[in-house]
mmCIF file with all atom_site columns, C-alpha atoms in Angstrom:
data_model
loop_
_atom_site.group_PDB
_atom_site.id
_atom_site.type_symbol
_atom_site.label_atom_id
_atom_site.label_alt_id
_atom_site.label_comp_id
_atom_site.label_asym_id
_atom_site.label_entity_id
_atom_site.label_seq_id
_atom_site.pdbx_PDB_ins_code
_atom_site.Cartn_x
_atom_site.Cartn_y
_atom_site.Cartn_z
_atom_site.occupancy
_atom_site.B_iso_or_equiv
_atom_site.pdbx_formal_charge
_atom_site.auth_seq_id
_atom_site.auth_comp_id
_atom_site.auth_asym_id
_atom_site.auth_atom_id
_atom_site.pdbx_PDB_model_num
ATOM 1   C CA . ASP A 1 1   ? 0.000  0.000   0.000   1.00 70.00 ? 9   ASP A CA 1
ATOM 2   C CA . GLN A 1 2   ? 1.755  3.104   -1.284  1.00 82.00 ? 10  GLN A CA 1
ATOM 3   C CA . GLN A 1 3   ? 0.682  5.881   1.064   1.00 94.00 ? 11  GLN A CA 1
ATOM 4   C CA . VAL A 1 4   ? 2.865  8.494   -0.612  1.00 96.00 ? 12  VAL A CA 1
ATOM 5   C CA . LYS A 1 5   ? 2.898  8.563   -4.390  1.00 96.00 ? 13  LYS A CA 1
ATOM 6   C CA . GLN A 1 6   ? 5.055  10.369  -6.880  1.00 97.00 ? 14  GLN A CA 1
ATOM 7   C CA . ASN A 1 7   ? 3.527  9.487   -10.205 1.00 93.00 ? 15  ASN A CA 1
ATOM 8   C CA . SER A 1 8   ? 6.178  11.056  -12.429 1.00 95.00 ? 16  SER A CA 1
ATOM 9   C CA . PRO A 1 9   ? 9.380  8.972   -12.391 1.00 95.00 ? 17  PRO A CA 1
ATOM 10  C CA . SER A 1 10  ? 11.236 11.631  -14.346 1.00 97.00 ? 18  SER A CA 1
ATOM 11  C CA . LEU A 1 11  ? 11.016 15.259  -15.407 1.00 97.00 ? 19  LEU A CA 1
ATOM 12  C CA . SER A 1 12  ? 13.165 17.381  -17.727 1.00 98.00 ? 20  SER A CA 1
ATOM 13  C CA . VAL A 1 13  ? 13.147 21.161  -17.495 1.00 98.00 ? 21  VAL A CA 1
ATOM 14  C CA . GLN A 1 14  ? 15.074 23.870  -19.305 1.00 98.00 ? 22  GLN A CA 1
ATOM 15  C CA . GLU A 1 15  ? 17.535 25.843  -17.210 1.00 98.00 ? 23  GLU A CA 1
ATOM 16  C CA . GLY A 1 16  ? 15.961 29.031  -15.902 1.00 97.00 ? 24  GLY A CA 1
ATOM 17  C CA . ARG A 1 17  ? 12.406 27.720  -16.138 1.00 98.00 ? 25  ARG A CA 1
ATOM 18  C CA . ILE A 1 18  ? 10.190 26.508  -13.325 1.00 98.00 ? 26  ILE A CA 1
ATOM 19  C CA . SER A 1 19  ? 10.331 22.881  -12.162 1.00 98.00 ? 27  SER A CA 1
ATOM 20  C CA . ILE A 1 20  ? 7.177  21.488  -10.553 1.00 98.00 ? 28  ILE A CA 1
ATOM 21  C CA . LEU A 1 21  ? 7.328  18.160  -8.766  1.00 98.00 ? 29  LEU A CA 1
ATOM 22  C CA . ASN A 1 22  ? 4.127  16.579  -7.513  1.00 98.00 ? 30  ASN A CA 1
ATOM 23  C CA . CYS A 1 23  ? 3.258  14.255  -4.656  1.00 98.00 ? 31  CYS A CA 1
ATOM 24  C CA . ASP A 1 24  ? -0.019 12.692  -3.502  1.00 98.00 ? 32  ASP A CA 1
ATOM 25  C CA . TYR A 1 25  ? -0.785 10.958  -0.235  1.00 97.00 ? 33  TYR A CA 1
ATOM 26  C CA . THR A 1 26  ? -3.615 8.776   0.982   1.00 96.00 ? 34  THR A CA 1
ATOM 27  C CA . ASN A 1 27  ? -3.172 8.700   4.765   1.00 94.00 ? 35  ASN A CA 1
ATOM 28  C CA . SER A 1 28  ? -5.263 11.488  6.313   1.00 93.00 ? 36  SER A CA 1
ATOM 29  C CA . MET A 1 29  ? -3.209 11.208  9.529   1.00 92.00 ? 37  MET A CA 1
ATOM 30  C CA . PHE A 1 30  ? -0.163 12.704  7.808   1.00 94.00 ? 38  PHE A CA 1
ATOM 31  C CA . ASP A 1 31  ? 0.355  16.255  9.006   1.00 92.00 ? 39  ASP A CA 1
ATOM 32  C CA . TYR A 1 32  ? 4.011  17.021  8.256   1.00 93.00 ? 40  TYR A CA 1
ATOM 33  C CA . PHE A 1 33  ? 5.548  16.834  4.820   1.00 95.00 ? 41  PHE A CA 1
ATOM 34  C CA . LEU A 1 34  ? 9.124  17.058  3.620   1.00 95.00 ? 42  LEU A CA 1
ATOM 35  C CA . TRP A 1 35  ? 11.065 17.105  0.382   1.00 97.00 ? 43  TRP A CA 1
ATOM 36  C CA . TYR A 1 36  ? 14.464 15.484  0.133   1.00 97.00 ? 44  TYR A CA 1
ATOM 37  C CA . LYS A 1 37  ? 16.979 15.737  -2.685  1.00 97.00 ? 45  LYS A CA 1
ATOM 38  C CA . LYS A 1 38  ? 19.335 12.892  -3.519  1.00 95.00 ? 46  LYS A CA 1
ATOM 39  C CA . TYR A 1 39  ? 22.457 12.881  -5.654  1.00 94.00 ? 47  TYR A CA 1
ATOM 40  C CA . PRO A 1 40  ? 23.962 9.571   -6.849  1.00 90.00 ? 48  PRO A CA 1
ATOM 41  C CA . ALA A 1 41  ? 25.985 7.713   -4.193  1.00 86.00 ? 49  ALA A CA 1
ATOM 42  C CA . GLU A 1 42  ? 24.875 10.135  -1.487  1.00 91.00 ? 50  GLU A CA 1
ATOM 43  C CA . GLY A 1 43  ? 22.188 10.014  1.171   1.00 93.00 ? 51  GLY A CA 1
ATOM 44  C CA . PRO A 1 44  ? 19.026 12.112  0.860   1.00 94.00 ? 52  PRO A CA 1
ATOM 45  C CA . THR A 1 45  ? 19.442 15.760  1.875   1.00 95.00 ? 53  THR A CA 1
ATOM 46  C CA . PHE A 1 46  ? 16.614 17.709  3.466   1.00 94.00 ? 54  PHE A CA 1
ATOM 47  C CA . LEU A 1 47  ? 15.292 20.491  1.270   1.00 96.00 ? 55  LEU A CA 1
ATOM 48  C CA . ILE A 1 48  ? 12.106 21.986  2.682   1.00 96.00 ? 56  ILE A CA 1
ATOM 49  C CA . SER A 1 49  ? 9.135  21.020  4.840   1.00 94.00 ? 57  SER A CA 1
ATOM 50  C CA . ILE A 1 50  ? 5.587  22.112  5.532   1.00 95.00 ? 58  ILE A CA 1
ATOM 51  C CA . SER A 1 51  ? 3.163  21.553  8.375   1.00 92.00 ? 59  SER A CA 1
ATOM 52  C CA . SER A 1 52  ? -0.490 20.865  7.675   1.00 93.00 ? 60  SER A CA 1
ATOM 53  C CA . ILE A 1 53  ? -1.460 24.137  9.352   1.00 93.00 ? 61  ILE A CA 1
ATOM 54  C CA . LYS A 1 54  ? 0.087  25.958  6.388   1.00 95.00 ? 62  LYS A CA 1
ATOM 55  C CA . ASP A 1 55  ? -0.594 25.814  2.679   1.00 96.00 ? 63  ASP A CA 1
ATOM 56  C CA . LYS A 1 56  ? 2.682  27.298  1.502   1.00 97.00 ? 64  LYS A CA 1
ATOM 57  C CA . ASN A 1 57  ? 6.279  27.465  2.641   1.00 97.00 ? 65  ASN A CA 1
ATOM 58  C CA . GLU A 1 58  ? 9.034  29.249  0.787   1.00 97.00 ? 66  GLU A CA 1
ATOM 59  C CA . ASP A 1 59  ? 12.810 29.067  1.080   1.00 96.00 ? 67  ASP A CA 1
ATOM 60  C CA . GLY A 1 60  ? 14.781 30.897  -1.575  1.00 97.00 ? 68  GLY A CA 1
ATOM 61  C CA . ARG A 1 61  ? 14.165 29.264  -4.951  1.00 98.00 ? 69  ARG A CA 1
ATOM 62  C CA . PHE A 1 62  ? 12.108 26.474  -3.379  1.00 98.00 ? 70  PHE A CA 1
ATOM 63  C CA . THR A 1 63  ? 8.405  26.665  -2.512  1.00 98.00 ? 71  THR A CA 1
ATOM 64  C CA . VAL A 1 64  ? 6.214  23.845  -1.290  1.00 98.00 ? 72  VAL A CA 1
ATOM 65  C CA . PHE A 1 65  ? 2.439  24.027  -1.651  1.00 98.00 ? 73  PHE A CA 1
ATOM 66  C CA . LEU A 1 66  ? 0.030  21.852  0.296   1.00 98.00 ? 74  LEU A CA 1
ATOM 67  C CA . ASN A 1 67  ? -3.588 21.173  -0.684  1.00 97.00 ? 75  ASN A CA 1
ATOM 68  C CA . LYS A 1 68  ? -5.031 19.164  2.192   1.00 96.00 ? 76  LYS A CA 1
ATOM 69  C CA . SER A 1 69  ? -8.452 18.634  0.667   1.00 96.00 ? 77  SER A CA 1
ATOM 70  C CA . ALA A 1 70  ? -6.850 17.069  -2.399  1.00 97.00 ? 78  ALA A CA 1
ATOM 71  C CA . LYS A 1 71  ? -4.126 15.340  -0.355  1.00 97.00 ? 79  LYS A CA 1
ATOM 72  C CA . HIS A 1 72  ? -1.599 16.811  -2.737  1.00 98.00 ? 80  HIS A CA 1
ATOM 73  C CA . LEU A 1 73  ? 1.622  18.726  -2.411  1.00 97.00 ? 81  LEU A CA 1
ATOM 74  C CA . SER A 1 74  ? 4.009  20.156  -4.913  1.00 98.00 ? 82  SER A CA 1
ATOM 75  C CA . LEU A 1 75  ? 7.543  21.506  -4.942  1.00 98.00 ? 83  LEU A CA 1
ATOM 76  C CA . HIS A 1 76  ? 8.306  24.477  -7.160  1.00 98.00 ? 84  HIS A CA 1
ATOM 77  C CA . ILE A 1 77  ? 11.876 25.348  -8.059  1.00 98.00 ? 85  ILE A CA 1
ATOM 78  C CA . VAL A 1 78  ? 12.372 28.663  -9.803  1.00 97.00 ? 86  VAL A CA 1
ATOM 79  C CA . PRO A 1 79  ? 14.583 29.397  -11.560 1.00 98.00 ? 87  PRO A CA 1
ATOM 80  C CA . SER A 1 80  ? 15.866 25.876  -12.185 1.00 98.00 ? 88  SER A CA 1
ATOM 81  C CA . GLN A 1 81  ? 19.637 25.435  -12.215 1.00 97.00 ? 89  GLN A CA 1
ATOM 82  C CA . PRO A 1 82  ? 21.853 22.573  -13.482 1.00 96.00 ? 90  PRO A CA 1
ATOM 83  C CA . GLY A 1 83  ? 22.789 21.715  -9.882  1.00 96.00 ? 91  GLY A CA 1
ATOM 84  C CA . ASP A 1 84  ? 19.142 20.943  -9.205  1.00 97.00 ? 92  ASP A CA 1
ATOM 85  C CA . SER A 1 85  ? 19.444 17.770  -11.299 1.00 98.00 ? 93  SER A CA 1
ATOM 86  C CA . ALA A 1 86  ? 18.836 14.991  -8.767  1.00 97.00 ? 94  ALA A CA 1
ATOM 87  C CA . VAL A 1 87  ? 16.181 12.601  -7.507  1.00 97.00 ? 95  VAL A CA 1
ATOM 88  C CA . TYR A 1 88  ? 13.553 14.291  -5.340  1.00 98.00 ? 96  TYR A CA 1
ATOM 89  C CA . PHE A 1 89  ? 11.663 12.367  -2.680  1.00 97.00 ? 97  PHE A CA 1
ATOM 90  C CA . CYS A 1 90  ? 8.468  13.449  -1.019  1.00 97.00 ? 98  CYS A CA 1
ATOM 91  C CA . ALA A 1 91  ? 8.017  12.186  2.562   1.00 96.00 ? 99  ALA A CA 1
ATOM 92  C CA . ALA A 1 92  ? 5.299  12.440  5.195   1.00 95.00 ? 100 ALA A CA 1
ATOM 93  C CA . SER A 1 93  ? 4.823  11.753  8.879   1.00 91.00 ? 101 SER A CA 1
ATOM 94  C CA . ALA A 1 94  ? 1.942  11.724  11.344  1.00 89.00 ? 102 ALA A CA 1
ATOM 95  C CA . GLU A 1 95  ? 1.548  13.418  14.705  1.00 82.00 ? 103 GLU A CA 1
ATOM 96  C CA . GLY A 1 96  ? 3.244  11.420  17.447  1.00 75.00 ? 104 GLY A CA 1
ATOM 97  C CA . ASN A 1 97  ? 5.222  9.309   14.989  1.00 75.00 ? 105 ASN A CA 1
ATOM 98  C CA . GLU A 1 98  ? 8.453  10.585  13.465  1.00 75.00 ? 106 GLU A CA 1
ATOM 99  C CA . LYS A 1 99  ? 8.620  7.706   11.007  1.00 84.00 ? 107 LYS A CA 1
ATOM 100 C CA . LEU A 1 100 ? 8.905  9.092   7.495   1.00 90.00 ? 108 LEU A CA 1
ATOM 101 C CA . THR A 1 101 ? 6.970  7.439   4.689   1.00 93.00 ? 109 THR A CA 1
ATOM 102 C CA . PHE A 1 102 ? 8.648  8.156   1.368   1.00 95.00 ? 110 PHE A CA 1
ATOM 103 C CA . GLY A 1 103 ? 7.409  8.282   -2.199  1.00 96.00 ? 111 GLY A CA 1
ATOM 104 C CA . THR A 1 104 ? 9.288  6.512   -4.985  1.00 95.00 ? 112 THR A CA 1
ATOM 105 C CA . GLY A 1 105 ? 11.036 9.657   -6.165  1.00 96.00 ? 113 GLY A CA 1
ATOM 106 C CA . THR A 1 106 ? 11.145 11.837  -9.291  1.00 97.00 ? 114 THR A CA 1
ATOM 107 C CA . ARG A 1 107 ? 14.362 12.222  -11.250 1.00 97.00 ? 115 ARG A CA 1
ATOM 108 C CA . LEU A 1 108 ? 14.715 15.871  -12.265 1.00 98.00 ? 116 LEU A CA 1
ATOM 109 C CA . THR A 1 109 ? 17.045 16.751  -15.128 1.00 98.00 ? 117 THR A CA 1
ATOM 110 C CA . ILE A 1 110 ? 17.811 20.391  -15.834 1.00 98.00 ? 118 ILE A CA 1
ATOM 111 C CA . ILE A 1 111 ? 18.778 20.959  -19.445 1.00 96.00 ? 119 ILE A CA 1
ATOM 112 C CA . PRO A 1 112 ? 21.379 23.714  -19.934 1.00 93.00 ? 120 PRO A CA 1
ATOM 113 C CA . GLU B 2 1   ? 28.863 19.977  12.481  1.00 62.00 ? 12  GLU B CA 1
ATOM 114 C CA . ALA B 2 2   ? 29.800 16.438  11.466  1.00 79.00 ? 13  ALA B CA 1
ATOM 115 C CA . GLY B 2 3   ? 27.111 14.516  9.613   1.00 92.00 ? 14  GLY B CA 1
ATOM 116 C CA . VAL B 2 4   ? 25.844 10.974  10.004  1.00 96.00 ? 15  VAL B CA 1
ATOM 117 C CA . ALA B 2 5   ? 28.695 8.527   9.416   1.00 97.00 ? 16  ALA B CA 1
ATOM 118 C CA . GLN B 2 6   ? 28.155 5.072   7.983   1.00 97.00 ? 17  GLN B CA 1
ATOM 119 C CA . SER B 2 7   ? 30.482 2.219   7.106   1.00 97.00 ? 18  SER B CA 1
ATOM 120 C CA . PRO B 2 8   ? 31.238 0.403   4.976   1.00 97.00 ? 19  PRO B CA 1
ATOM 121 C CA . ARG B 2 9   ? 30.188 2.288   1.824   1.00 96.00 ? 20  ARG B CA 1
ATOM 122 C CA . TYR B 2 10  ? 29.928 -0.872  -0.246  1.00 97.00 ? 21  TYR B CA 1
ATOM 123 C CA . LYS B 2 11  ? 29.642 -4.565  0.558   1.00 97.00 ? 22  LYS B CA 1
ATOM 124 C CA . ILE B 2 12  ? 29.310 -7.629  -1.655  1.00 98.00 ? 23  ILE B CA 1
ATOM 125 C CA . ILE B 2 13  ? 28.460 -10.945 -0.035  1.00 98.00 ? 24  ILE B CA 1
ATOM 126 C CA . GLU B 2 14  ? 27.122 -14.315 -1.066  1.00 97.00 ? 25  GLU B CA 1
ATOM 127 C CA . LYS B 2 15  ? 23.633 -15.369 -0.081  1.00 96.00 ? 26  LYS B CA 1
ATOM 128 C CA . ARG B 2 16  ? 23.392 -17.033 3.322   1.00 97.00 ? 27  ARG B CA 1
ATOM 129 C CA . GLN B 2 17  ? 26.401 -15.078 4.575   1.00 97.00 ? 28  GLN B CA 1
ATOM 130 C CA . SER B 2 18  ? 26.097 -12.510 7.331   1.00 97.00 ? 29  SER B CA 1
ATOM 131 C CA . VAL B 2 19  ? 26.877 -8.792  7.191   1.00 98.00 ? 30  VAL B CA 1
ATOM 132 C CA . ALA B 2 20  ? 26.906 -5.851  9.598   1.00 98.00 ? 31  ALA B CA 1
ATOM 133 C CA . PHE B 2 21  ? 26.607 -2.128  9.051   1.00 98.00 ? 32  PHE B CA 1
ATOM 134 C CA . TRP B 2 22  ? 27.659 0.612   11.422  1.00 97.00 ? 33  TRP B CA 1
ATOM 135 C CA . CYS B 2 23  ? 26.235 4.085   12.001  1.00 97.00 ? 34  CYS B CA 1
ATOM 136 C CA . ASN B 2 24  ? 27.372 7.046   14.069  1.00 96.00 ? 35  ASN B CA 1
ATOM 137 C CA . PRO B 2 25  ? 24.626 9.705   14.260  1.00 95.00 ? 36  PRO B CA 1
ATOM 138 C CA . ILE B 2 26  ? 25.014 13.438  14.628  1.00 94.00 ? 37  ILE B CA 1
ATOM 139 C CA . SER B 2 27  ? 26.124 14.308  18.144  1.00 92.00 ? 38  SER B CA 1
ATOM 140 C CA . GLY B 2 28  ? 23.175 15.022  20.413  1.00 89.00 ? 39  GLY B CA 1
ATOM 141 C CA . HIS B 2 29  ? 20.582 13.413  18.151  1.00 90.00 ? 40  HIS B CA 1
ATOM 142 C CA . ALA B 2 30  ? 18.454 11.129  20.283  1.00 88.00 ? 41  ALA B CA 1
ATOM 143 C CA . THR B 2 31  ? 16.491 9.490   17.475  1.00 90.00 ? 42  THR B CA 1
ATOM 144 C CA . LEU B 2 32  ? 18.189 7.096   15.050  1.00 94.00 ? 43  LEU B CA 1
ATOM 145 C CA . TYR B 2 33  ? 16.635 5.350   12.060  1.00 95.00 ? 44  TYR B CA 1
ATOM 146 C CA . TRP B 2 34  ? 17.662 2.580   9.689   1.00 97.00 ? 45  TRP B CA 1
ATOM 147 C CA . TYR B 2 35  ? 16.051 2.698   6.247   1.00 97.00 ? 46  TYR B CA 1
ATOM 148 C CA . GLN B 2 36  ? 16.274 0.232   3.371   1.00 97.00 ? 47  GLN B CA 1
ATOM 149 C CA . GLN B 2 37  ? 16.177 1.626   -0.155  1.00 95.00 ? 48  GLN B CA 1
ATOM 150 C CA . ILE B 2 38  ? 15.692 -0.900  -2.946  1.00 94.00 ? 49  ILE B CA 1
ATOM 151 C CA . LEU B 2 39  ? 16.550 0.302   -6.437  1.00 91.00 ? 50  LEU B CA 1
ATOM 152 C CA . GLY B 2 40  ? 13.715 2.339   -7.928  1.00 88.00 ? 51  GLY B CA 1
ATOM 153 C CA . GLN B 2 41  ? 11.879 2.714   -4.627  1.00 91.00 ? 52  GLN B CA 1
ATOM 154 C CA . GLY B 2 42  ? 11.818 5.230   -1.825  1.00 93.00 ? 53  GLY B CA 1
ATOM 155 C CA . PRO B 2 43  ? 13.514 4.530   1.500   1.00 94.00 ? 54  PRO B CA 1
ATOM 156 C CA . LYS B 2 44  ? 11.538 2.227   3.815   1.00 95.00 ? 55  LYS B CA 1
ATOM 157 C CA . LEU B 2 45  ? 11.910 2.391   7.588   1.00 95.00 ? 56  LEU B CA 1
ATOM 158 C CA . LEU B 2 46  ? 13.317 -0.758  9.160   1.00 97.00 ? 57  LEU B CA 1
ATOM 159 C CA . ILE B 2 47  ? 13.771 0.371   12.760  1.00 96.00 ? 58  ILE B CA 1
ATOM 160 C CA . GLN B 2 48  ? 13.650 3.532   14.845  1.00 93.00 ? 59  GLN B CA 1
ATOM 161 C CA . PHE B 2 49  ? 15.505 4.067   18.129  1.00 93.00 ? 60  PHE B CA 1
ATOM 162 C CA . GLN B 2 50  ? 14.910 6.723   20.753  1.00 89.00 ? 61  GLN B CA 1
ATOM 163 C CA . ASN B 2 51  ? 18.193 6.831   22.705  1.00 86.00 ? 62  ASN B CA 1
ATOM 164 C CA . ASN B 2 52  ? 18.864 3.092   23.077  1.00 83.00 ? 63  ASN B CA 1
ATOM 165 C CA . GLY B 2 53  ? 15.228 1.961   23.112  1.00 91.00 ? 64  GLY B CA 1
ATOM 166 C CA . VAL B 2 54  ? 13.306 0.667   20.095  1.00 93.00 ? 65  VAL B CA 1
ATOM 167 C CA . VAL B 2 55  ? 10.339 2.843   19.101  1.00 90.00 ? 66  VAL B CA 1
ATOM 168 C CA . ASP B 2 56  ? 9.266  1.094   15.896  1.00 92.00 ? 67  ASP B CA 1
ATOM 169 C CA . ASP B 2 57  ? 10.552 -2.121  14.353  1.00 95.00 ? 68  ASP B CA 1
ATOM 170 C CA . SER B 2 58  ? 7.321  -3.224  12.724  1.00 93.00 ? 69  SER B CA 1
ATOM 171 C CA . GLN B 2 59  ? 8.901  -3.531  9.260   1.00 93.00 ? 70  GLN B CA 1
ATOM 172 C CA . LEU B 2 60  ? 12.120 -5.222  10.360  1.00 96.00 ? 71  LEU B CA 1
ATOM 173 C CA . PRO B 2 61  ? 12.323 -8.866  9.169   1.00 95.00 ? 72  PRO B CA 1
ATOM 174 C CA . LYS B 2 62  ? 13.230 -10.135 12.606  1.00 95.00 ? 73  LYS B CA 1
ATOM 175 C CA . ASP B 2 63  ? 14.022 -13.659 11.476  1.00 96.00 ? 74  ASP B CA 1
ATOM 176 C CA . ARG B 2 64  ? 17.143 -12.367 9.747   1.00 97.00 ? 75  ARG B CA 1
ATOM 177 C CA . PHE B 2 65  ? 17.647 -8.715  10.640  1.00 98.00 ? 76  PHE B CA 1
ATOM 178 C CA . SER B 2 66  ? 18.732 -7.364  14.020  1.00 97.00 ? 77  SER B CA 1
ATOM 179 C CA . ALA B 2 67  ? 19.801 -3.946  15.227  1.00 97.00 ? 78  ALA B CA 1
ATOM 180 C CA . GLU B 2 68  ? 21.111 -2.424  18.394  1.00 95.00 ? 79  GLU B CA 1
ATOM 181 C CA . ARG B 2 69  ? 22.078 0.970   19.638  1.00 94.00 ? 80  ARG B CA 1
ATOM 182 C CA . LEU B 2 70  ? 24.624 0.832   22.395  1.00 82.00 ? 81  LEU B CA 1
ATOM 183 C CA . LYS B 2 71  ? 24.643 3.623   24.988  1.00 84.00 ? 82  LYS B CA 1
ATOM 184 C CA . GLY B 2 72  ? 22.210 5.589   22.866  1.00 81.00 ? 83  GLY B CA 1
ATOM 185 C CA . VAL B 2 73  ? 24.866 6.629   20.336  1.00 90.00 ? 84  VAL B CA 1
ATOM 186 C CA . ASP B 2 74  ? 26.304 4.296   17.656  1.00 95.00 ? 85  ASP B CA 1
ATOM 187 C CA . SER B 2 75  ? 24.167 1.635   16.056  1.00 97.00 ? 86  SER B CA 1
ATOM 188 C CA . THR B 2 76  ? 24.739 -1.581  14.128  1.00 97.00 ? 87  THR B CA 1
ATOM 189 C CA . LEU B 2 77  ? 22.376 -3.351  11.748  1.00 98.00 ? 88  LEU B CA 1
ATOM 190 C CA . LYS B 2 78  ? 23.009 -7.029  11.039  1.00 98.00 ? 89  LYS B CA 1
ATOM 191 C CA . ILE B 2 79  ? 21.629 -9.402  8.439   1.00 98.00 ? 90  ILE B CA 1
ATOM 192 C CA . GLN B 2 80  ? 22.044 -13.134 8.985   1.00 97.00 ? 91  GLN B CA 1
ATOM 193 C CA . PRO B 2 81  ? 21.601 -15.005 6.710   1.00 96.00 ? 92  PRO B CA 1
ATOM 194 C CA . ALA B 2 82  ? 21.389 -12.657 3.724   1.00 97.00 ? 93  ALA B CA 1
ATOM 195 C CA . LYS B 2 83  ? 19.049 -13.269 0.796   1.00 97.00 ? 94  LYS B CA 1
ATOM 196 C CA . LEU B 2 84  ? 19.263 -11.987 -2.759  1.00 97.00 ? 95  LEU B CA 1
ATOM 197 C CA . GLU B 2 85  ? 16.333 -9.629  -2.113  1.00 96.00 ? 96  GLU B CA 1
ATOM 198 C CA . ASP B 2 86  ? 18.309 -7.884  0.634   1.00 97.00 ? 97  ASP B CA 1
ATOM 199 C CA . SER B 2 87  ? 20.373 -6.154  -2.071  1.00 98.00 ? 98  SER B CA 1
ATOM 200 C CA . ALA B 2 88  ? 19.709 -2.473  -1.401  1.00 97.00 ? 99  ALA B CA 1
ATOM 201 C CA . VAL B 2 89  ? 21.172 0.696   0.031   1.00 97.00 ? 100 VAL B CA 1
ATOM 202 C CA . TYR B 2 90  ? 20.934 0.810   3.820   1.00 98.00 ? 101 TYR B CA 1
ATOM 203 C CA . LEU B 2 91  ? 20.571 4.346   5.094   1.00 97.00 ? 102 LEU B CA 1
ATOM 204 C CA . CYS B 2 92  ? 21.062 5.521   8.631   1.00 97.00 ? 103 CYS B CA 1
ATOM 205 C CA . ALA B 2 93  ? 19.486 8.796   9.725   1.00 96.00 ? 104 ALA B CA 1
ATOM 206 C CA . SER B 2 94  ? 19.213 10.772  12.935  1.00 93.00 ? 105 SER B CA 1
ATOM 207 C CA . SER B 2 95  ? 17.049 13.578  14.234  1.00 90.00 ? 106 SER B CA 1
ATOM 208 C CA . LEU B 2 96  ? 17.218 15.895  17.199  1.00 83.00 ? 107 LEU B CA 1
ATOM 209 C CA . MET B 2 97  ? 14.556 14.569  19.534  1.00 64.00 ? 108 MET B CA 1
ATOM 210 C CA . ARG B 2 98  ? 11.251 12.848  19.639  1.00 57.00 ? 109 ARG B CA 1
ATOM 211 C CA . GLY B 2 99  ? 8.136  14.966  19.571  1.00 58.00 ? 110 GLY B CA 1
ATOM 212 C CA . ARG B 2 100 ? 9.754  17.790  17.697  1.00 60.00 ? 111 ARG B CA 1
ATOM 213 C CA . ARG B 2 101 ? 8.711  18.003  14.084  1.00 70.00 ? 112 ARG B CA 1
ATOM 214 C CA . THR B 2 102 ? 12.048 18.341  12.412  1.00 73.00 ? 113 THR B CA 1
ATOM 215 C CA . GLU B 2 103 ? 13.909 16.776  9.557   1.00 84.00 ? 114 GLU B CA 1
ATOM 216 C CA . ALA B 2 104 ? 16.013 13.636  9.686   1.00 90.00 ? 115 ALA B CA 1
ATOM 217 C CA . PHE B 2 105 ? 19.624 13.846  8.501   1.00 93.00 ? 116 PHE B CA 1
ATOM 218 C CA . PHE B 2 106 ? 20.865 10.941  6.429   1.00 96.00 ? 117 PHE B CA 1
ATOM 219 C CA . GLY B 2 107 ? 24.257 9.319   6.035   1.00 97.00 ? 118 GLY B CA 1
ATOM 220 C CA . GLN B 2 108 ? 25.690 8.344   2.652   1.00 96.00 ? 119 GLN B CA 1
ATOM 221 C CA . GLY B 2 109 ? 24.404 4.800   2.978   1.00 96.00 ? 120 GLY B CA 1
ATOM 222 C CA . THR B 2 110 ? 25.873 1.334   2.550   1.00 97.00 ? 121 THR B CA 1
ATOM 223 C CA . ARG B 2 111 ? 25.234 -0.336  -0.785  1.00 97.00 ? 122 ARG B CA 1
ATOM 224 C CA . LEU B 2 112 ? 24.803 -4.075  -0.220  1.00 98.00 ? 123 LEU B CA 1
ATOM 225 C CA . THR B 2 113 ? 24.927 -6.532  -3.091  1.00 98.00 ? 124 THR B CA 1
ATOM 226 C CA . VAL B 2 114 ? 24.004 -10.140 -2.361  1.00 98.00 ? 125 VAL B CA 1
ATOM 227 C CA . VAL B 2 115 ? 25.095 -12.605 -5.045  1.00 97.00 ? 126 VAL B CA 1
#
């Protein structure tokens, strides 16, 4: 049972344009959401998070949007840079349980 | 601040052999996790420690996998005997404390190949 889904295995975006990565979840108990970025042969690196009491969180070029009614979140990267090429994982956790449930990841490729 | 340290980086073993992985979390981080990442999938939690106590090991295959966290700091994950399907990257992560909604920091992982 995949509680966190990333339906796009890969995405290619031109340098300078906006990258939008999507994530859906099914467990209504999830109330904290995170995005991780992973380069080859490295562990995942935390990027940005959002609590369910918010619908948007912004950090520099990265913005995460949360739509609780649709159980959907998205990560916007603007402008996209070559160094953003990586695999991006969406993760979620529930109140009282720090266990992270991860999606299957989206491989983002920024085209120079 | 030093990150999460894991060793070895790579390990190749034959099926039915045993293997152990080591993790040193970020200093002061009370919560430690072991995740298994199979190729093409997201990381899956195997076990979560709070200090040296187990919080969640519901997805740990206990007939072959074991883990311990001595003195609430370093941790080891052992597989005995290994199966072909155990081939994966084993990630250790740590976070500051339980009850605080904060991110987990991951090590570089150990890539295990079982042949």
